[in-house]
PDB file of C-alpha atoms in Angstrom:
ATOM      1  CA  MET A   1      28.039  19.642  54.916  1.00  0.00           C
ATOM      2  CA  THR A   2      26.337  19.320  51.558  1.00  0.00           C
ATOM      3  CA  SER A   3      25.760  16.262  49.432  1.00  0.00           C
ATOM      4  CA  GLN A   4      25.820  16.200  45.633  1.00  0.00           C
ATOM      5  CA  LEU A   5      22.325  16.130  44.185  1.00  0.00           C
ATOM      6  CA  ASP A   6      21.456  13.118  42.074  1.00  0.00           C
ATOM      7  CA  SER A   7      20.218  14.064  38.574  1.00  0.00           C
ATOM      8  CA  ASP A   8      17.517  11.402  38.716  1.00  0.00           C
ATOM      9  CA  LEU A   9      16.193  12.903  41.935  1.00  0.00           C
ATOM     10  CA  ILE A  10      16.120  16.340  40.338  1.00  0.00           C
ATOM     11  CA  ALA A  11      14.234  14.977  37.318  1.00  0.00           C
ATOM     12  CA  GLU A  12      11.799  13.197  39.626  1.00  0.00           C
ATOM     13  CA  TYR A  13      11.274  16.392  41.621  1.00  0.00           C
ATOM     14  CA  LEU A  14      10.502  18.407  38.472  1.00  0.00           C
ATOM     15  CA  LEU A  15       8.012  15.766  37.315  1.00  0.00           C
ATOM     16  CA  ASP A  16       6.316  15.855  40.690  1.00  0.00           C
ATOM     17  CA  HIS A  17       6.204  19.664  40.649  1.00  0.00           C
ATOM     18  CA  PRO A  18       4.977  20.712  37.161  1.00  0.00           C
ATOM     19  CA  HIS A  19       4.486  24.313  38.319  1.00  0.00           C
ATOM     20  CA  PHE A  20       8.145  24.757  39.204  1.00  0.00           C
ATOM     21  CA  PHE A  21       9.003  26.754  36.056  1.00  0.00           C
ATOM     22  CA  GLU A  22       5.863  28.826  36.443  1.00  0.00           C
ATOM     23  CA  GLU A  23       7.054  29.855  39.872  1.00  0.00           C
ATOM     24  CA  HIS A  24      10.602  30.401  38.573  1.00  0.00           C
ATOM     25  CA  ALA A  25       9.944  31.638  35.050  1.00  0.00           C
ATOM     26  CA  GLU A  26      13.276  33.489  34.956  1.00  0.00           C
ATOM     27  CA  LEU A  27      15.088  30.130  34.782  1.00  0.00           C
ATOM     28  CA  LEU A  28      13.646  29.425  31.328  1.00  0.00           C
ATOM     29  CA  SER A  29      15.760  32.213  29.848  1.00  0.00           C
ATOM     30  CA  THR A  30      18.817  31.939  32.075  1.00  0.00           C
ATOM     31  CA  VAL A  31      19.418  28.182  31.847  1.00  0.00           C
ATOM     32  CA  LYS A  32      21.596  27.528  28.793  1.00  0.00           C
ATOM     33  CA  LEU A  33      21.859  24.249  26.904  1.00  0.00           C
ATOM     34  CA  THR A  34      24.074  23.214  24.022  1.00  0.00           C
ATOM     35  CA  SER A  35      22.075  22.890  20.807  1.00  0.00           C
ATOM     36  CA  PRO A  36      23.128  20.037  18.497  1.00  0.00           C
ATOM     37  CA  VAL A  37      21.274  21.836  15.689  1.00  0.00           C
ATOM     38  CA  MET A  38      22.585  25.370  16.055  1.00  0.00           C
ATOM     39  CA  GLY A  39      25.928  24.425  17.552  1.00  0.00           C
ATOM     40  CA  ARG A  40      25.693  27.054  20.312  1.00  0.00           C
ATOM     41  CA  ALA A  41      24.181  27.578  23.725  1.00  0.00           C
ATOM     42  CA  VAL A  42      20.442  28.218  23.695  1.00  0.00           C
ATOM     43  CA  SER A  43      17.813  28.818  26.323  1.00  0.00           C
ATOM     44  CA  LEU A  44      15.678  26.056  27.725  1.00  0.00           C
ATOM     45  CA  GLN A  45      12.729  27.385  25.755  1.00  0.00           C
ATOM     46  CA  GLU A  46      14.659  27.341  22.485  1.00  0.00           C
ATOM     47  CA  ARG A  47      15.907  23.812  23.135  1.00  0.00           C
ATOM     48  CA  GLN A  48      12.363  22.672  23.856  1.00  0.00           C
ATOM     49  CA  MET A  49      11.212  24.133  20.540  1.00  0.00           C
ATOM     50  CA  GLU A  50      14.021  22.295  18.751  1.00  0.00           C
ATOM     51  CA  ILE A  51      12.912  19.017  20.315  1.00  0.00           C
ATOM     52  CA  LEU A  52       9.294  19.638  19.331  1.00  0.00           C
ATOM     53  CA  ARG A  53      10.268  20.517  15.761  1.00  0.00           C
ATOM     54  CA  GLU A  54      12.348  17.327  15.525  1.00  0.00           C
ATOM     55  CA  LYS A  55       9.450  15.235  16.806  1.00  0.00           C
ATOM     56  CA  ILE A  56       7.140  16.836  14.247  1.00  0.00           C
ATOM     57  CA  ARG A  57       9.673  16.218  11.462  1.00  0.00           C
ATOM     58  CA  VAL A  58       9.964  12.525  12.413  1.00  0.00           C
ATOM     59  CA  GLN A  59       6.171  12.188  12.506  1.00  0.00           C
ATOM     60  CA  GLU A  60       5.851  13.845   9.106  1.00  0.00           C
ATOM     61  CA  LEU A  61       8.414  11.444   7.620  1.00  0.00           C
ATOM     62  CA  HIS A  62       6.592   8.504   9.179  1.00  0.00           C
ATOM     63  CA  MET A  63       3.266   9.728   7.804  1.00  0.00           C
ATOM     64  CA  ALA A  64       4.778  10.211   4.341  1.00  0.00           C
ATOM     65  CA  ASP A  65       6.120   6.655   4.466  1.00  0.00           C
ATOM     66  CA  LEU A  66       2.702   5.309   5.464  1.00  0.00           C
ATOM     67  CA  MET A  67       1.082   7.243   2.607  1.00  0.00           C
ATOM     68  CA  ARG A  68       3.591   5.800   0.135  1.00  0.00           C
ATOM     69  CA  ILE A  69       2.928   2.252   1.344  1.00  0.00           C
ATOM     70  CA  ALA A  70      -0.834   2.827   1.149  1.00  0.00           C
ATOM     71  CA  GLN A  71      -0.548   4.078  -2.437  1.00  0.00           C
ATOM     72  CA  GLU A  72       1.624   1.107  -3.423  1.00  0.00           C
ATOM     73  CA  ASN A  73      -0.844  -1.323  -1.839  1.00  0.00           C
ATOM     74  CA  ASP A  74      -3.712   0.391  -3.629  1.00  0.00           C
ATOM     75  CA  GLU A  75      -1.920   0.031  -6.973  1.00  0.00           C
ATOM     76  CA  ILE A  76      -1.214  -3.642  -6.302  1.00  0.00           C
ATOM     77  CA  THR A  77      -4.836  -4.263  -5.339  1.00  0.00           C
ATOM     78  CA  ASN A  78      -6.045  -2.653  -8.570  1.00  0.00           C
ATOM     79  CA  LYS A  79      -3.626  -4.742 -10.625  1.00  0.00           C
ATOM     80  CA  PHE A  80      -4.667  -7.914  -8.820  1.00  0.00           C
ATOM     81  CA  GLN A  81      -8.324  -7.146  -9.513  1.00  0.00           C
ATOM     82  CA  SER A  82      -7.578  -6.547 -13.214  1.00  0.00           C
ATOM     83  CA  TRP A  83      -5.693  -9.844 -13.429  1.00  0.00           C
ATOM     84  CA  THR A  84      -8.469 -11.771 -11.666  1.00  0.00           C
ATOM     85  CA  ARG A  85     -11.050 -10.196 -13.949  1.00  0.00           C
ATOM     86  CA  ALA A  86      -9.080 -11.331 -17.000  1.00  0.00           C
ATOM     87  CA  LEU A  87      -9.142 -14.911 -15.681  1.00  0.00           C
ATOM     88  CA  LEU A  88     -12.895 -14.774 -15.109  1.00  0.00           C
ATOM     89  CA  LEU A  89     -13.451 -13.521 -18.650  1.00  0.00           C
ATOM     90  CA  THR A  90     -11.535 -16.471 -20.127  1.00  0.00           C
ATOM     91  CA  ARG A  91     -14.329 -18.836 -21.130  1.00  0.00           C
ATOM     92  CA  ASN A  92     -12.301 -21.661 -22.679  1.00  0.00           C
ATOM     93  CA  GLU A  93     -10.558 -23.798 -20.040  1.00  0.00           C
ATOM     94  CA  SER A  94      -7.676 -24.623 -22.370  1.00  0.00           C
ATOM     95  CA  ASP A  95      -6.929 -20.919 -22.768  1.00  0.00           C
ATOM     96  CA  LEU A  96      -6.604 -20.279 -19.029  1.00  0.00           C
ATOM     97  CA  PRO A  97      -2.846 -20.984 -18.655  1.00  0.00           C
ATOM     98  CA  ARG A  98      -1.947 -18.653 -21.530  1.00  0.00           C
ATOM     99  CA  ALA A  99      -4.302 -15.929 -20.336  1.00  0.00           C
ATOM    100  CA  LEU A 100      -2.966 -16.251 -16.800  1.00  0.00           C
ATOM    101  CA  ALA A 101       0.676 -15.934 -17.864  1.00  0.00           C
ATOM    102  CA  ASP A 102       0.155 -13.201 -20.467  1.00  0.00           C
ATOM    103  CA  GLN A 103      -1.911 -11.043 -18.121  1.00  0.00           C
ATOM    104  CA  LEU A 104       0.673 -11.368 -15.361  1.00  0.00           C
ATOM    105  CA  LYS A 105       3.306 -10.093 -17.781  1.00  0.00           C
ATOM    106  CA  GLU A 106       1.148  -7.243 -19.039  1.00  0.00           C
ATOM    107  CA  ILE A 107      -0.466  -6.056 -15.802  1.00  0.00           C
ATOM    108  CA  PHE A 108       2.423  -6.590 -13.368  1.00  0.00           C
ATOM    109  CA  HIS A 109       5.198  -5.920 -15.888  1.00  0.00           C
ATOM    110  CA  VAL A 110       6.927  -9.248 -15.257  1.00  0.00           C
ATOM    111  CA  PRO A 111       9.371  -9.885 -18.149  1.00  0.00           C
ATOM    112  CA  GLN A 112       8.828 -13.648 -18.360  1.00  0.00           C
ATOM    113  CA  VAL A 113       6.076 -15.918 -17.037  1.00  0.00           C
ATOM    114  CA  THR A 114       5.221 -19.542 -17.669  1.00  0.00           C
ATOM    115  CA  VAL A 115       3.182 -22.389 -16.213  1.00  0.00           C
ATOM    116  CA  ARG A 116       3.808 -26.112 -15.968  1.00  0.00           C
ATOM    117  CA  LEU A 117       1.099 -28.579 -14.947  1.00  0.00           C
ATOM    118  CA  TRP A 118       0.863 -32.335 -14.476  1.00  0.00           C
ATOM    119  CA  ASN A 119      -1.811 -34.937 -13.787  1.00  0.00           C
ATOM    120  CA  LEU A 120      -4.096 -33.159 -16.235  1.00  0.00           C
ATOM    121  CA  ALA A 121      -7.428 -34.484 -17.424  1.00  0.00           C
ATOM    122  CA  GLU A 122      -7.299 -36.428 -20.696  1.00  0.00           C
ATOM    123  CA  ALA A 123      -8.957 -33.557 -22.567  1.00  0.00           C
ATOM    124  CA  HIS A 124      -6.044 -31.285 -21.622  1.00  0.00           C
ATOM    125  CA  ALA A 125      -3.206 -33.828 -21.729  1.00  0.00           C
ATOM    126  CA  GLY A 126      -1.742 -32.242 -24.853  1.00  0.00           C
ATOM    127  CA  ASN A 127      -1.720 -28.729 -23.406  1.00  0.00           C
ATOM    128  CA  TRP A 128       1.605 -26.895 -23.773  1.00  0.00           C
ATOM    129  CA  THR A 129       1.807 -26.570 -19.999  1.00  0.00           C
ATOM    130  CA  SER A 130       2.498 -30.301 -19.581  1.00  0.00           C
ATOM    131  CA  GLU A 131       5.750 -30.242 -21.578  1.00  0.00           C
ATOM    132  CA  SER A 132       9.194 -30.952 -20.090  1.00  0.00           C
ATOM    133  CA  VAL A 133       8.345 -31.583 -16.444  1.00  0.00           C
ATOM    134  CA  SER A 134      10.751 -33.942 -14.696  1.00  0.00           C
ATOM    135  CA  GLU A 135      10.056 -35.953 -11.563  1.00  0.00           C
ATOM    136  CA  ASP A 136      12.601 -33.797  -9.712  1.00  0.00           C
ATOM    137  CA  ALA A 137      10.594 -30.692 -10.605  1.00  0.00           C
ATOM    138  CA  ARG A 138       7.453 -32.288  -9.189  1.00  0.00           C
ATOM    139  CA  ILE A 139       9.238 -33.222  -5.970  1.00  0.00           C
ATOM    140  CA  PHE A 140      10.567 -29.661  -5.744  1.00  0.00           C
ATOM    141  CA  ALA A 141       7.032 -28.301  -6.168  1.00  0.00           C
ATOM    142  CA  ASN A 142       5.665 -30.587  -3.442  1.00  0.00           C
ATOM    143  CA  GLY A 143       8.339 -29.280  -1.078  1.00  0.00           C
ATOM    144  CA  LEU A 144       7.312 -25.638  -1.526  1.00  0.00           C
ATOM    145  CA  SER A 145       4.965 -24.479   1.212  1.00  0.00           C
ATOM    146  CA  ALA A 146       5.358 -20.851   0.058  1.00  0.00           C
ATOM    147  CA  PRO A 147       6.639 -19.074  -3.050  1.00  0.00           C
ATOM    148  CA  PHE A 148      10.383 -19.274  -3.616  1.00  0.00           C
ATOM    149  CA  CYS A 149      12.058 -15.955  -4.445  1.00  0.00           C
ATOM    150  CA  GLY A 150      15.726 -15.477  -5.147  1.00  0.00           C
ATOM    151  CA  PRO A 151      18.547 -15.748  -7.656  1.00  0.00           C
ATOM    152  CA  ASN A 152      18.271 -18.196 -10.514  1.00  0.00           C
ATOM    153  CA  LYS A 153      20.565 -21.028  -9.493  1.00  0.00           C
ATOM    154  CA  ASP A 154      20.070 -23.022 -12.671  1.00  0.00           C
ATOM    155  CA  PHE A 155      16.575 -24.100 -11.668  1.00  0.00           C
ATOM    156  CA  GLU A 156      14.894 -26.442 -14.096  1.00  0.00           C
ATOM    157  CA  ALA A 157      11.796 -24.274 -13.820  1.00  0.00           C
ATOM    158  CA  ALA A 158      13.757 -21.291 -15.163  1.00  0.00           C
ATOM    159  CA  THR A 159      14.560 -23.197 -18.347  1.00  0.00           C
ATOM    160  CA  TRP A 160      10.823 -23.343 -19.105  1.00  0.00           C
ATOM    161  CA  LEU A 161      10.795 -19.569 -19.590  1.00  0.00           C
ATOM    162  CA  GLU A 162      11.053 -18.091 -23.067  1.00  0.00           C
ATOM    163  CA  ASP A 163      14.622 -16.848 -22.493  1.00  0.00           C
ATOM    164  CA  GLY A 164      15.748 -18.715 -19.394  1.00  0.00           C
ATOM    165  CA  ALA A 165      19.413 -17.922 -19.984  1.00  0.00           C
ATOM    166  CA  SER A 166      18.782 -14.213 -19.364  1.00  0.00           C
ATOM    167  CA  VAL A 167      16.909 -14.748 -16.090  1.00  0.00           C
ATOM    168  CA  LYS A 168      18.802 -13.583 -13.000  1.00  0.00           C
ATOM    169  CA  SER A 169      16.029 -13.804 -10.400  1.00  0.00           C
ATOM    170  CA  VAL A 170      12.923 -15.952 -10.165  1.00  0.00           C
ATOM    171  CA  ALA A 171       9.711 -16.398  -8.213  1.00  0.00           C
ATOM    172  CA  ILE A 172       8.461 -19.987  -8.250  1.00  0.00           C
ATOM    173  CA  LEU A 173       4.915 -20.511  -6.979  1.00  0.00           C
ATOM    174  CA  PRO A 174       3.495 -23.965  -6.186  1.00  0.00           C
ATOM    175  CA  LEU A 175       0.018 -24.708  -7.517  1.00  0.00           C
ATOM    176  CA  ARG A 176      -2.113 -26.956  -5.329  1.00  0.00           C
ATOM    177  CA  VAL A 177      -5.719 -27.441  -4.338  1.00  0.00           C
ATOM    178  CA  GLY A 178      -6.328 -26.161  -0.826  1.00  0.00           C
ATOM    179  CA  ALA A 179      -4.029 -27.718   1.760  1.00  0.00           C
ATOM    180  CA  SER A 180      -3.110 -30.699  -0.417  1.00  0.00           C
ATOM    181  CA  PRO A 181       0.514 -31.808   0.168  1.00  0.00           C
ATOM    182  CA  ASP A 182       0.902 -32.548  -3.534  1.00  0.00           C
ATOM    183  CA  ALA A 183       1.236 -29.723  -6.041  1.00  0.00           C
ATOM    184  CA  PHE A 184      -0.194 -30.109  -9.535  1.00  0.00           C
ATOM    185  CA  GLY A 185       1.982 -27.450 -11.131  1.00  0.00           C
ATOM    186  CA  LEU A 186       4.335 -24.489 -10.890  1.00  0.00           C
ATOM    187  CA  LEU A 187       3.894 -20.854 -11.850  1.00  0.00           C
ATOM    188  CA  VAL A 188       7.268 -19.347 -12.750  1.00  0.00           C
ATOM    189  CA  LEU A 189       8.111 -15.631 -12.930  1.00  0.00           C
ATOM    190  CA  GLY A 190      11.515 -14.545 -14.187  1.00  0.00           C
ATOM    191  CA  SER A 191      13.433 -11.316 -14.605  1.00  0.00           C
ATOM    192  CA  PRO A 192      16.874 -10.250 -15.887  1.00  0.00           C
ATOM    193  CA  ASP A 193      17.004  -7.898 -12.894  1.00  0.00           C
ATOM    194  CA  PRO A 194      18.715  -9.729  -9.983  1.00  0.00           C
ATOM    195  CA  ASN A 195      16.843  -7.514  -7.510  1.00  0.00           C
ATOM    196  CA  ARG A 196      13.326  -8.093  -8.881  1.00  0.00           C
ATOM    197  CA  PHE A 197      12.818 -11.264  -6.818  1.00  0.00           C
ATOM    198  CA  THR A 198      14.944 -11.574  -3.670  1.00  0.00           C
ATOM    199  CA  SER A 199      15.032 -13.990  -0.748  1.00  0.00           C
ATOM    200  CA  ASP A 200      14.171 -11.244   1.751  1.00  0.00           C
ATOM    201  CA  MET A 201      11.128  -9.871  -0.069  1.00  0.00           C
ATOM    202  CA  GLY A 202       7.619 -10.329   1.297  1.00  0.00           C
ATOM    203  CA  THR A 203       5.687 -13.173  -0.316  1.00  0.00           C
ATOM    204  CA  ASP A 204       2.151 -12.501   0.961  1.00  0.00           C
ATOM    205  CA  PHE A 205       1.021 -11.037  -2.341  1.00  0.00           C
ATOM    206  CA  LEU A 206       2.727 -13.764  -4.379  1.00  0.00           C
ATOM    207  CA  THR A 207       0.964 -16.320  -2.192  1.00  0.00           C
ATOM    208  CA  ARG A 208      -2.373 -14.766  -3.163  1.00  0.00           C
ATOM    209  CA  ILE A 209      -1.411 -14.943  -6.824  1.00  0.00           C
ATOM    210  CA  GLY A 210      -0.494 -18.596  -6.381  1.00  0.00           C
ATOM    211  CA  GLU A 211      -3.770 -19.398  -4.634  1.00  0.00           C
ATOM    212  CA  THR A 212      -5.820 -17.617  -7.301  1.00  0.00           C
ATOM    213  CA  ALA A 213      -3.872 -19.294 -10.099  1.00  0.00           C
ATOM    214  CA  SER A 214      -4.397 -22.670  -8.433  1.00  0.00           C
ATOM    215  CA  ALA A 215      -8.140 -22.092  -8.196  1.00  0.00           C
ATOM    216  CA  ALA A 216      -8.334 -21.026 -11.842  1.00  0.00           C
ATOM    217  CA  LEU A 217      -6.268 -23.946 -13.190  1.00  0.00           C
ATOM    218  CA  ALA A 218      -7.690 -26.685 -10.983  1.00  0.00           C
ATOM    219  CA  CYS A 219     -10.369 -27.328 -13.594  1.00  0.00           C
ATOM    220  CA  LEU A 220      -7.695 -28.780 -15.910  1.00  0.00           C
ATOM    221  CA  ARG A 221      -6.752 -31.568 -13.513  1.00  0.00           C
ATOM    222  CA  GLY A 222      -7.694 -35.159 -14.014  1.00  0.00           C
TER     223      GLY A 222
END
């Protein structure tokens, strides 16, 4: 009487006896496996080489992807540094909103950018950034704990842009001092490309832009 061998037991036996194929080297060439790559039967050695080559190929693709991400992050970091430098070089406080918006457009290639602020100091009350801000827009800003990214659903903030009618996607960043629950403004980025700002995109970098913009513009508050 013989019992059918369990494949798991065979696998366990081979793991426990790593010298098995050294003692039975002839099996390496006689055992045939079906190759999904070549579409024919190959030896155990050939199949093992196929598996190793596939693992190497996957690792190379993964490494290439990591290199691409690293290069993209490096480019973003350089752009962020250039933008921050431009803000630091702006000596006149009243010029900060314009410099901030223009440099975002130039350095990050954002088609349209604008800023709206409220509760400004008396010296800056007539600044262009305080125009056309409704109470609803302020409430909306207070409710943003992170940048909003997505399609332009007739947001009031989008109408502040130079050509709001052409904007298909927006990023709306709240401006606030530290952890204050009340925002003192909004930074609005718009694009005619519906895929430029999407709801599933990462917002970590936009959050940094918002925090830096808030720090730069806080000096205009009352």
